[in-house]
CSV table of C-alpha atoms and ligand atoms in Angstrom, one decimal:
chain,number,residue,atom,x,y,z
A,9,MET,CA,-10.2,30.4,-13.3
A,10,ASP,CA,-11.1,33.1,-15.7
A,11,PHE,CA,-14.6,34.6,-15.9
A,12,GLY,CA,-13.9,36.7,-19.0
A,13,PHE,CA,-14.3,35.8,-22.7
A,14,SER,CA,-11.2,35.7,-25.0
A,15,ARG,CA,-10.7,38.6,-27.4
A,16,GLU,CA,-12.0,36.4,-30.2
A,17,GLU,CA,-15.1,35.5,-28.2
A,18,VAL,CA,-15.8,39.2,-27.5
A,19,LEU,CA,-15.5,40.1,-31.2
A,20,PHE,CA,-17.8,37.2,-32.1
A,21,ARG,CA,-20.4,38.2,-29.5
A,22,ASP,CA,-20.4,41.8,-30.8
A,23,SER,CA,-20.7,40.6,-34.4
A,24,VAL,CA,-23.7,38.4,-33.5
A,25,ARG,CA,-25.3,41.2,-31.4
A,26,GLU,CA,-25.0,43.5,-34.4
A,27,PHE,CA,-26.4,40.9,-36.7
A,28,GLY,CA,-29.3,40.4,-34.3
A,29,GLU,CA,-30.0,44.1,-34.1
A,30,ARG,CA,-29.9,44.5,-37.8
A,31,TYR,CA,-31.6,41.5,-39.3
A,32,VAL,CA,-33.5,39.7,-36.5
A,33,LYS,CA,-34.9,42.4,-34.1
A,34,PRO,CA,-36.8,44.3,-36.8
A,35,HIS,CA,-38.8,41.1,-37.8
A,36,TRP,CA,-39.2,39.1,-34.6
A,37,ILE,CA,-42.8,40.1,-34.0
A,38,GLU,CA,-43.8,39.6,-37.6
A,39,LEU,CA,-42.0,36.2,-37.4
A,40,ASP,CA,-44.0,35.3,-34.4
A,41,GLU,CA,-47.2,36.4,-36.1
A,42,GLY,CA,-46.5,34.3,-39.2
A,43,LYS,CA,-46.0,37.5,-41.4
A,44,TYR,CA,-42.3,36.9,-42.0
A,45,SER,CA,-40.7,33.6,-42.8
A,46,LEU,CA,-37.7,32.0,-41.2
A,47,LEU,CA,-36.8,30.9,-44.8
A,48,ASP,CA,-36.0,34.6,-45.6
A,49,LEU,CA,-33.6,34.8,-42.7
A,50,ILE,CA,-31.8,31.5,-43.2
A,51,PRO,CA,-29.5,32.7,-46.1
A,52,ARG,CA,-28.4,35.7,-44.0
A,53,LEU,CA,-27.7,33.5,-41.0
A,54,ALA,CA,-25.7,31.2,-43.3
A,55,GLU,CA,-23.7,34.2,-44.7
A,56,HIS,CA,-22.7,35.1,-41.2
A,57,GLY,CA,-21.5,31.6,-40.4
A,58,LEU,CA,-24.3,31.0,-38.0
A,59,VAL,CA,-25.7,27.8,-39.6
A,60,GLY,CA,-23.7,24.8,-38.4
A,61,LEU,CA,-21.5,26.9,-36.3
A,62,THR,CA,-19.4,23.9,-35.0
A,63,ILE,CA,-19.0,22.3,-38.4
A,64,SER,CA,-15.4,21.8,-39.7
A,65,SER,CA,-14.0,24.1,-42.4
A,66,ARG,CA,-13.6,21.0,-44.5
A,67,TYR,CA,-17.4,21.2,-45.1
A,68,GLY,CA,-17.4,25.0,-45.2
A,69,GLY,CA,-18.3,25.5,-41.5
A,70,SER,CA,-17.0,28.0,-39.0
A,71,GLU,CA,-15.3,25.5,-36.6
A,72,GLY,CA,-16.9,27.5,-33.7
A,73,SER,CA,-16.7,26.2,-30.1
A,74,PHE,CA,-19.8,25.3,-27.9
A,75,LEU,CA,-19.0,28.4,-25.8
A,76,MET,CA,-19.3,30.5,-29.0
A,77,ALA,CA,-22.6,28.6,-29.7
A,78,ALA,CA,-23.9,29.6,-26.2
A,79,ILE,CA,-22.8,33.2,-26.8
A,80,ALA,CA,-24.6,33.3,-30.2
A,81,ALA,CA,-27.8,31.7,-28.9
A,82,GLU,CA,-27.9,34.3,-26.0
A,83,GLU,CA,-27.5,37.2,-28.4
A,84,LEU,CA,-30.0,35.9,-31.0
A,85,ALA,CA,-32.5,35.4,-28.2
A,86,LYS,CA,-32.1,39.0,-27.2
A,87,ALA,CA,-33.1,39.9,-30.7
A,88,ASP,CA,-35.8,37.3,-31.0
A,89,PRO,CA,-37.1,36.6,-27.5
A,90,SER,CA,-39.9,34.4,-28.8
A,91,LEU,CA,-37.0,32.0,-29.6
A,92,ALA,CA,-37.8,30.9,-33.2
A,93,VAL,CA,-34.4,32.1,-34.5
A,94,PRO,CA,-32.4,30.8,-31.5
A,95,VAL,CA,-34.2,27.4,-31.8
A,96,TYR,CA,-33.2,27.2,-35.5
A,97,PHE,CA,-29.7,28.2,-34.6
A,98,LEU,CA,-29.3,25.7,-31.8
A,99,LEU,CA,-30.9,22.7,-33.6
A,100,GLU,CA,-28.5,23.5,-36.6
A,101,THR,CA,-25.6,23.6,-34.2
A,102,ALA,CA,-26.2,20.5,-32.1
A,103,TRP,CA,-27.6,17.9,-34.5
A,104,PRO,CA,-25.2,18.6,-37.5
A,105,PHE,CA,-22.4,18.2,-35.0
A,106,ILE,CA,-23.6,14.7,-34.2
A,107,VAL,CA,-23.8,13.9,-38.0
A,108,GLN,CA,-20.3,15.3,-38.4
A,109,ARG,CA,-19.1,13.0,-35.6
A,110,TYR,CA,-20.9,9.8,-36.5
A,111,ALA,CA,-21.9,9.8,-40.2
A,112,LYS,CA,-20.0,8.2,-43.0
A,113,ASP,CA,-17.7,10.5,-45.0
A,114,SER,CA,-19.8,10.4,-48.1
A,115,VAL,CA,-22.9,11.5,-46.2
A,116,LYS,CA,-21.0,14.4,-44.5
A,117,GLU,CA,-19.6,15.5,-47.8
A,118,GLU,CA,-23.1,15.5,-49.3
A,119,VAL,CA,-25.1,17.1,-46.6
A,120,LEU,CA,-22.9,19.3,-44.4
A,121,PRO,CA,-21.8,21.8,-47.1
A,122,ARG,CA,-25.5,22.3,-48.0
A,123,LEU,CA,-26.4,22.8,-44.4
A,124,VAL,CA,-23.8,25.5,-43.7
A,125,LYS,CA,-25.1,27.3,-46.8
A,126,GLY,CA,-28.6,27.2,-45.4
A,127,GLU,CA,-29.9,24.9,-48.2
A,128,ALA,CA,-30.4,21.9,-45.9
A,129,TRP,CA,-31.9,21.1,-42.5
A,130,ILE,CA,-30.8,18.6,-39.8
A,131,GLY,CA,-33.0,18.1,-36.8
A,132,ILE,CA,-34.0,15.5,-34.3
A,133,ALA,CA,-36.8,12.9,-34.5
A,134,SER,CA,-37.0,11.2,-31.1
A,135,THR,CA,-40.4,11.8,-29.3
A,136,GLU,CA,-43.2,9.3,-29.9
A,137,PRO,CA,-46.8,9.4,-28.9
A,138,GLN,CA,-46.3,6.9,-26.0
A,139,GLY,CA,-43.9,9.3,-24.2
A,140,GLY,CA,-40.8,11.2,-25.2
A,141,SER,CA,-39.0,11.0,-21.9
A,142,ASP,CA,-38.3,7.2,-22.3
A,143,VAL,CA,-36.0,7.3,-25.3
A,144,ALA,CA,-34.9,3.7,-24.7
A,145,GLY,CA,-38.5,2.6,-25.0
A,146,GLU,CA,-39.1,4.0,-28.4
A,147,ARG,CA,-40.9,1.9,-30.9
A,148,THR,CA,-40.3,3.3,-34.4
A,149,GLU,CA,-38.9,0.2,-36.2
A,150,ALA,CA,-36.1,-0.1,-38.7
A,151,LYS,CA,-35.9,-3.3,-40.7
A,152,PHE,CA,-33.1,-4.2,-43.2
A,153,VAL,CA,-34.8,-5.4,-46.4
A,154,ASN,CA,-33.1,-5.8,-49.8
A,155,GLY,CA,-30.1,-3.7,-49.1
A,156,LYS,CA,-32.1,-0.8,-47.5
A,157,TRP,CA,-33.4,0.1,-44.1
A,158,LEU,CA,-37.2,0.6,-44.0
A,159,VAL,CA,-38.4,2.8,-41.1
A,160,THR,CA,-42.0,2.7,-39.8
A,161,GLY,CA,-43.4,4.5,-36.8
A,162,GLU,CA,-44.7,7.8,-35.5
A,163,LYS,CA,-42.7,10.7,-34.2
A,164,SER,CA,-45.1,13.0,-32.5
A,165,MET,CA,-43.1,16.3,-32.2
A,166,VAL,CA,-40.4,17.1,-34.7
A,167,THR,CA,-39.3,20.7,-35.2
A,168,GLY,CA,-38.6,21.7,-38.7
A,169,VAL,CA,-40.1,19.0,-41.0
A,170,SER,CA,-42.0,21.7,-42.9
A,171,ILE,CA,-38.8,23.7,-43.3
A,172,ALA,CA,-36.7,20.7,-44.5
A,173,LEU,CA,-39.4,20.1,-47.1
A,174,LYS,CA,-39.2,23.7,-48.3
A,175,LEU,CA,-35.4,24.1,-48.5
A,176,PRO,CA,-33.9,23.5,-51.9
A,177,TYR,CA,-31.8,20.5,-51.0
A,178,GLY,CA,-34.1,19.3,-48.2
A,179,GLY,CA,-32.9,17.7,-45.0
A,180,GLY,CA,-33.0,14.9,-42.5
A,181,PHE,CA,-33.5,14.1,-38.9
A,182,VAL,CA,-31.3,12.2,-36.5
A,183,THR,CA,-34.0,9.5,-36.1
A,184,ILE,CA,-34.1,7.1,-33.2
A,185,THR,CA,-35.3,3.7,-34.2
A,186,ARG,CA,-35.7,0.2,-32.7
A,187,THR,CA,-33.6,-2.6,-34.3
A,188,GLY,CA,-34.3,-5.3,-31.8
A,189,PRO,CA,-36.9,-6.3,-29.1
A,190,LEU,CA,-38.5,-3.6,-26.9
A,191,GLU,CA,-37.1,-5.5,-23.8
A,192,ALA,CA,-33.5,-4.9,-25.0
A,193,ARG,CA,-34.2,-1.1,-24.4
A,194,HIS,CA,-31.2,1.1,-25.2
A,195,ARG,CA,-29.2,-1.9,-26.5
A,196,ALA,CA,-31.5,-2.2,-29.5
A,197,ILE,CA,-31.6,1.5,-30.5
A,198,THR,CA,-30.1,2.5,-33.9
A,199,THR,CA,-29.8,6.1,-35.0
A,200,PHE,CA,-30.1,7.2,-38.7
A,201,LEU,CA,-29.9,10.5,-40.5
A,202,LEU,CA,-33.3,9.9,-42.1
A,203,MET,CA,-33.8,12.2,-45.1
A,204,VAL,CA,-37.3,13.6,-45.6
A,205,LYS,CA,-36.1,15.3,-48.8
A,206,ARG,CA,-32.7,14.7,-50.5
A,207,ASN,CA,-31.4,16.6,-53.5
A,208,GLY,CA,-34.8,18.2,-54.0
A,209,VAL,CA,-36.7,14.8,-54.0
A,210,VAL,CA,-39.1,14.0,-51.1
A,211,ASN,CA,-38.6,10.6,-49.6
A,212,GLU,CA,-41.3,7.9,-49.7
A,213,GLY,CA,-43.6,7.0,-46.9
A,214,ILE,CA,-43.6,10.5,-45.3
A,215,GLU,CA,-46.8,11.9,-43.8
A,216,THR,CA,-46.6,15.1,-41.8
A,217,ARG,CA,-48.6,18.0,-40.5
A,218,GLU,CA,-47.8,21.1,-38.4
A,219,TRP,CA,-49.0,21.5,-34.9
A,220,ASP,CA,-50.8,24.8,-33.9
A,221,GLU,CA,-48.5,26.1,-31.2
A,222,TRP,CA,-49.1,28.6,-28.4
A,223,GLY,CA,-45.7,30.3,-29.0
A,224,ARG,CA,-42.5,30.6,-31.0
A,225,HIS,CA,-44.6,30.6,-34.2
A,226,GLY,CA,-41.6,31.4,-36.4
A,227,ILE,CA,-40.5,27.8,-36.4
A,228,PRO,CA,-42.9,25.0,-36.9
A,229,THR,CA,-43.1,21.7,-35.0
A,230,ASN,CA,-44.6,18.7,-36.9
A,231,TYR,CA,-46.2,15.4,-36.4
A,232,LEU,CA,-44.3,12.9,-38.6
A,233,LYS,CA,-45.5,9.4,-39.6
A,234,LEU,CA,-43.0,7.1,-41.4
A,235,ASN,CA,-44.4,4.2,-43.4
A,236,ASN,CA,-41.6,1.9,-44.7
A,237,THR,CA,-39.5,5.0,-45.4
A,238,PRO,CA,-36.3,3.9,-47.1
A,239,VAL,CA,-32.9,4.9,-45.6
A,240,ASP,CA,-29.7,4.2,-47.5
A,241,PRO,CA,-27.4,2.0,-45.3
A,242,ASP,CA,-24.8,4.8,-45.6
A,243,PHE,CA,-27.1,7.1,-43.6
A,244,ILE,CA,-26.7,5.1,-40.4
A,245,LEU,CA,-25.0,7.0,-37.6
A,246,GLY,CA,-22.4,4.9,-35.8
A,247,GLU,CA,-23.2,1.2,-35.5
A,248,VAL,CA,-26.4,-0.8,-35.4
A,249,ASN,CA,-27.9,-1.1,-31.9
A,250,ASN,CA,-25.4,1.5,-30.6
A,251,GLY,CA,-27.5,4.6,-31.4
A,252,PHE,CA,-28.8,5.5,-27.9
A,253,LYS,CA,-25.5,7.0,-26.8
A,254,ILE,CA,-25.2,9.0,-30.0
A,255,ALA,CA,-28.6,10.6,-29.5
A,256,MET,CA,-27.8,11.4,-25.9
A,257,GLU,CA,-24.6,13.3,-27.0
A,258,GLY,CA,-26.8,15.5,-29.2
A,259,PHE,CA,-29.2,16.2,-26.4
A,260,ASN,CA,-26.3,17.1,-24.0
A,261,VAL,CA,-25.1,19.9,-26.2
A,262,ALA,CA,-28.5,21.0,-27.4
A,263,ARG,CA,-29.6,21.5,-23.8
A,264,THR,CA,-26.6,23.8,-23.1
A,265,ILE,CA,-27.5,26.0,-26.0
A,266,ILE,CA,-31.1,26.0,-25.0
A,267,GLY,CA,-30.0,27.3,-21.6
A,268,ALA,CA,-28.2,30.1,-23.4
A,269,ALA,CA,-31.2,30.9,-25.5
A,270,SER,CA,-33.5,31.0,-22.5
A,271,ILE,CA,-31.1,33.3,-20.7
A,272,GLY,CA,-31.0,35.7,-23.7
A,273,SER,CA,-34.8,35.8,-23.8
A,274,ALA,CA,-35.1,36.4,-20.1
A,275,MET,CA,-32.5,39.1,-20.2
A,276,TRP,CA,-34.6,40.9,-22.8
A,277,LEU,CA,-37.7,40.4,-20.5
A,278,LEU,CA,-35.8,41.8,-17.5
A,279,GLU,CA,-34.6,44.8,-19.6
A,280,GLN,CA,-38.2,45.6,-20.6
A,281,GLY,CA,-39.2,45.2,-17.0
A,282,ARG,CA,-36.5,47.6,-15.8
A,283,GLU,CA,-37.5,50.4,-18.2
A,284,TRP,CA,-41.1,49.9,-17.2
A,285,ILE,CA,-40.8,49.9,-13.4
A,286,LYS,CA,-38.7,53.0,-13.5
A,287,GLN,CA,-41.3,55.0,-15.5
A,288,ARG,CA,-44.6,53.5,-14.3
A,289,VAL,CA,-45.9,55.8,-11.5
A,290,VAL,CA,-48.5,54.3,-9.2
A,291,PHE,CA,-49.5,55.9,-5.8
A,292,GLY,CA,-47.3,58.8,-6.7
A,293,LYS,CA,-44.0,56.9,-7.1
A,294,PRO,CA,-42.3,54.8,-9.7
A,295,ILE,CA,-43.1,51.2,-9.0
A,296,ALA,CA,-39.4,50.4,-8.8
A,297,SER,CA,-39.4,52.2,-5.5
A,298,TYR,CA,-41.5,49.4,-4.0
A,299,GLN,CA,-39.2,46.7,-2.5
A,300,SER,CA,-41.6,43.9,-3.5
A,301,ILE,CA,-40.6,44.9,-7.0
A,302,SER,CA,-37.0,46.0,-6.8
A,303,PHE,CA,-36.0,43.0,-4.5
A,304,LYS,CA,-37.7,40.6,-7.0
A,305,TYR,CA,-35.8,42.3,-9.8
A,306,ALA,CA,-32.5,41.8,-7.9
A,307,GLU,CA,-33.3,38.2,-7.2
A,308,LEU,CA,-34.1,37.4,-10.8
A,309,HIS,CA,-31.0,39.3,-12.0
A,310,ALA,CA,-28.9,37.1,-9.7
A,311,ARG,CA,-30.6,33.9,-10.7
A,312,LEU,CA,-30.1,34.6,-14.4
A,313,GLU,CA,-26.5,35.5,-13.8
A,314,ALA,CA,-25.9,32.2,-11.9
A,315,ALA,CA,-27.7,30.2,-14.5
A,316,LYS,CA,-25.7,31.9,-17.3
A,317,LEU,CA,-22.4,30.9,-15.5
A,318,MET,CA,-23.7,27.3,-15.4
A,319,VAL,CA,-24.5,27.5,-19.2
A,320,TYR,CA,-21.0,28.8,-19.9
A,321,LYS,CA,-19.5,26.1,-17.8
A,322,ALA,CA,-21.5,23.4,-19.5
A,323,ALA,CA,-20.3,24.7,-22.9
A,324,TRP,CA,-16.8,24.9,-21.7
A,325,LEU,CA,-16.9,21.3,-20.5
A,326,ALA,CA,-18.3,20.2,-23.9
A,327,ASP,CA,-15.4,22.0,-25.6
A,328,LYS,CA,-12.9,20.3,-23.3
A,329,PHE,CA,-14.5,16.9,-23.8
A,330,TYR,CA,-14.6,17.2,-27.6
A,331,SER,CA,-11.0,18.5,-27.8
A,332,GLY,CA,-9.9,15.3,-26.0
A,333,ASP,CA,-9.3,16.5,-22.4
A,334,PRO,CA,-9.1,13.2,-20.4
A,335,ALA,CA,-10.2,15.1,-17.2
A,336,VAL,CA,-13.7,15.6,-18.6
A,337,SER,CA,-16.1,12.7,-19.2
A,338,ILE,CA,-19.2,12.5,-21.3
A,339,SER,CA,-21.2,12.2,-18.0
A,340,ASP,CA,-19.7,15.5,-16.8
A,341,VAL,CA,-21.0,17.0,-20.1
A,342,ALA,CA,-24.4,15.4,-19.7
A,343,ALA,CA,-24.9,16.5,-16.1
A,344,ALA,CA,-23.7,20.1,-16.8
A,345,GLY,CA,-26.0,20.3,-19.8
A,346,ALA,CA,-28.9,19.2,-17.7
A,347,MET,CA,-28.1,21.6,-14.9
A,348,ALA,CA,-27.7,24.5,-17.5
A,349,LYS,CA,-31.1,23.7,-19.0
A,350,MET,CA,-32.9,23.2,-15.7
A,351,LEU,CA,-31.6,26.4,-14.0
A,352,ALA,CA,-31.8,28.6,-17.1
A,353,VAL,CA,-35.3,27.6,-18.2
A,354,GLU,CA,-36.8,27.9,-14.7
A,355,ALA,CA,-35.2,31.3,-14.0
A,356,ALA,CA,-36.4,32.5,-17.4
A,357,VAL,CA,-40.0,31.3,-16.8
A,358,ASP,CA,-40.0,33.0,-13.4
A,359,THR,CA,-38.7,36.1,-15.0
A,360,GLY,CA,-41.4,36.1,-17.6
A,361,LEU,CA,-44.2,35.6,-15.1
A,362,GLU,CA,-42.8,38.4,-12.8
A,363,VAL,CA,-42.3,40.9,-15.6
A,364,MET,CA,-45.9,40.3,-16.8
A,365,LYS,CA,-47.1,41.2,-13.3
A,366,TRP,CA,-45.0,44.4,-13.4
A,367,PHE,CA,-46.7,45.4,-16.7
A,368,GLY,CA,-50.0,44.8,-15.0
A,369,GLY,CA,-53.2,44.3,-17.1
A,370,MET,CA,-51.5,45.6,-20.3
A,371,SER,CA,-49.2,42.6,-20.3
A,372,TYR,CA,-52.3,40.5,-21.3
A,373,PHE,CA,-52.7,42.2,-24.7
A,374,ARG,CA,-50.8,41.6,-27.8
A,375,GLU,CA,-49.7,45.3,-27.9
A,376,THR,CA,-47.3,44.4,-25.1
A,377,PRO,CA,-45.0,41.6,-26.4
A,378,ILE,CA,-43.8,40.2,-23.1
A,379,ALA,CA,-46.0,37.1,-23.3
A,380,ARG,CA,-44.4,36.2,-26.7
A,381,ALA,CA,-41.1,35.7,-24.9
A,382,LEU,CA,-42.7,33.7,-22.1
A,383,LEU,CA,-44.5,31.4,-24.5
A,384,GLY,CA,-41.3,30.7,-26.3
A,385,ILE,CA,-39.4,29.8,-23.2
A,386,LEU,CA,-42.3,27.6,-22.0
A,387,SER,CA,-41.6,25.3,-24.9
A,388,TYR,CA,-38.5,24.3,-23.0
A,389,TYR,CA,-40.2,24.3,-19.7
A,390,VAL,CA,-42.8,21.7,-20.7
A,391,GLY,CA,-40.7,19.5,-22.9
A,392,ALA,CA,-38.5,20.3,-25.9
A,393,GLU,CA,-35.2,18.4,-25.7
A,394,GLY,CA,-36.2,16.8,-22.4
A,395,THR,CA,-38.5,17.9,-19.6
A,396,GLN,CA,-37.3,19.6,-16.4
A,397,ASN,CA,-37.9,16.4,-14.4
A,398,ILE,CA,-35.7,14.5,-16.8
A,399,MET,CA,-33.0,17.1,-16.2
A,400,ARG,CA,-33.3,16.3,-12.5
A,401,LEU,CA,-33.1,12.6,-13.2
A,402,ILE,CA,-29.8,13.0,-15.2
A,403,ILE,CA,-28.3,15.2,-12.5
A,404,ALA,CA,-29.4,12.9,-9.7
A,405,ARG,CA,-27.9,9.9,-11.5
A,406,GLN,CA,-24.6,11.7,-11.7
A,407,VAL,CA,-24.5,13.0,-8.1
A,408,ILE,CA,-26.3,10.2,-6.2
A,409,GLY,CA,-25.8,7.2,-8.4
A,410,ARG,CA,-27.8,4.5,-10.2
A,411,GLU,CA,-29.9,3.9,-7.0
A,412,VAL,CA,-32.1,6.8,-8.1
A,413,GLU,CA,-33.8,4.7,-10.8
B,520,FAD,C1,-42.2,23.1,-29.1
B,520,FAD,C2,-41.7,21.7,-29.0
B,520,FAD,C3,-40.8,21.3,-29.9
B,520,FAD,C4,-40.3,19.9,-29.9
B,520,FAD,N1,-39.5,19.5,-30.8
B,520,FAD,C5,-39.0,18.2,-30.8
B,520,FAD,C6,-38.2,17.7,-31.8
B,520,FAD,O1,-37.7,18.5,-32.7
B,520,FAD,N2,-37.8,16.4,-31.8
B,520,FAD,C7,-38.2,15.6,-30.8
B,520,FAD,O2,-37.9,14.4,-30.8
B,520,FAD,N3,-39.1,16.0,-29.8
B,520,FAD,C8,-39.5,17.3,-29.8
B,520,FAD,N4,-40.3,17.8,-28.8
B,520,FAD,C9,-40.8,16.9,-27.8
B,520,FAD,C10,-40.1,16.9,-26.5
B,520,FAD,O3,-38.8,16.4,-26.6
B,520,FAD,C11,-40.9,16.1,-25.5
B,520,FAD,O4,-42.1,16.8,-25.2
B,520,FAD,C12,-40.2,15.7,-24.2
B,520,FAD,O5,-39.1,14.9,-24.4
B,520,FAD,C13,-41.2,15.0,-23.2
B,520,FAD,O6,-41.9,14.0,-23.8
B,520,FAD,P1,-43.5,14.0,-23.7
B,520,FAD,O7,-44.0,15.3,-24.1
B,520,FAD,O8,-44.0,12.8,-24.4
B,520,FAD,O9,-43.7,13.8,-22.1
B,520,FAD,P2,-43.7,12.4,-21.3
B,520,FAD,O10,-42.5,11.7,-21.5
B,520,FAD,O11,-45.1,11.8,-21.5
B,520,FAD,O12,-43.7,13.0,-19.8
B,520,FAD,C14,-44.9,13.5,-19.2
B,520,FAD,C15,-44.5,14.1,-17.8
B,520,FAD,O13,-44.0,13.0,-17.0
B,520,FAD,C16,-42.7,13.4,-16.4
B,520,FAD,N5,-41.9,12.2,-16.3
B,520,FAD,C17,-41.7,11.2,-17.3
B,520,FAD,N6,-40.8,10.3,-16.8
B,520,FAD,C18,-40.5,10.7,-15.6
B,520,FAD,C19,-39.6,10.2,-14.6
B,520,FAD,N7,-38.9,9.0,-14.8
B,520,FAD,N8,-39.5,10.8,-13.4
B,520,FAD,C20,-40.2,12.0,-13.2
B,520,FAD,N9,-41.0,12.5,-14.1
B,520,FAD,C21,-41.2,11.9,-15.2
B,520,FAD,C22,-42.2,14.4,-17.4
B,520,FAD,O14,-41.2,15.2,-16.8
B,520,FAD,C23,-43.4,15.1,-17.8
B,520,FAD,O15,-43.7,16.1,-16.9
B,520,FAD,C24,-40.8,19.1,-28.8
B,520,FAD,C25,-41.6,19.6,-27.9
B,520,FAD,C26,-42.1,20.9,-27.9
B,520,FAD,C27,-43.0,21.4,-26.9
């Protein structure tokens, strides 16, 4: 067992840290206030090999590992604790990886080189108005008509549709559709890379609007309605009626990187808290001298450290699985990803709430940016890429068995 990073990983961490300090940190508040656009940062992220980190060099990618992805997400979140930039990074790591794994060669050759250059977007369109947790019960329908798939339905929360529509090439979403009766559940789910814009041309039957979010304003989440939206048969991922497993693979790795991003944001929060409690004097002493504060600090520090180790372990297991290690199964990767997200996000939310209390009344005003980080982390606490209860369900299935259902 080795708890240290390799020399290559240390160099990579330092280079992302420097990138974050230089290009992200100066803009994170403007980004969160809508005064600076993520579109201005995407080319820089691409130049640094941070778009599609795990993509093969065949398509111009950096061939990074999931452990490197976790390292990068943590560092980017220290520079943008409201999480807009880390969310962009993690979506463009997890979902293009799935496209690389399951799309036809012609599709990969067309889209992935554009993605790594920051000219295209690949996200996930899963959640529907009747409940995002039950992916096997999704209703968006795909019908094969005259040599094309036509997709109709509603996807209620889809991060990045507006960005995909603004990028020069455009982009698509790993879209979960039904290709058989509802009763067939996951056995009738097919996954497509549904392009909302391809080669500069917006697809037909697309209706979208941005939600007005409480936090992480630097990256929009949209409502997306599809009305007979055509999908070229080449853009199917894997096989018809076999898409459920494909989507789950994407969620597994996305959750691990979310864990890393939440840890990075929480570490920034704790660092702000540390500086503050050492210099804030109340009743004649720095508030760090009160054990109700210093013990809580110690506890949060330990929880973040433990959650971070779980994140690294989940990333390490994903790397083992995808490099063909027979000792690691996909359910090990799924359970570890769920544990990483559950522990990291909950430790991060508790850190945000506690640090806000340490800052007292001033934490409630925009001049103190603590709440921006907490609101970003909350997106993962309430839902994005699976709720905290669903993380518990995945873990329980793995450690107790199917009886939990
Ligand atoms: C900022 C943001 C960005 C997002 N981006 C995307 C995106 O890009 N693509 C996308 O597809 N989705 C996206 N989502 C949606 C997200 O994935 C869903 O919110 C999530 O999957 C939960 O779905 P739901 O909100 O419909 O909640 P529901 O499924 O309706 O669940 C409601 C509550 O019931 C609980 N619950 C449900 N089933 C069970 C059960 N079996 N046992 C115990 N408790 C249960 C849940 O934990 C939750 O607390 C985003 C969400 C947010 C907040």
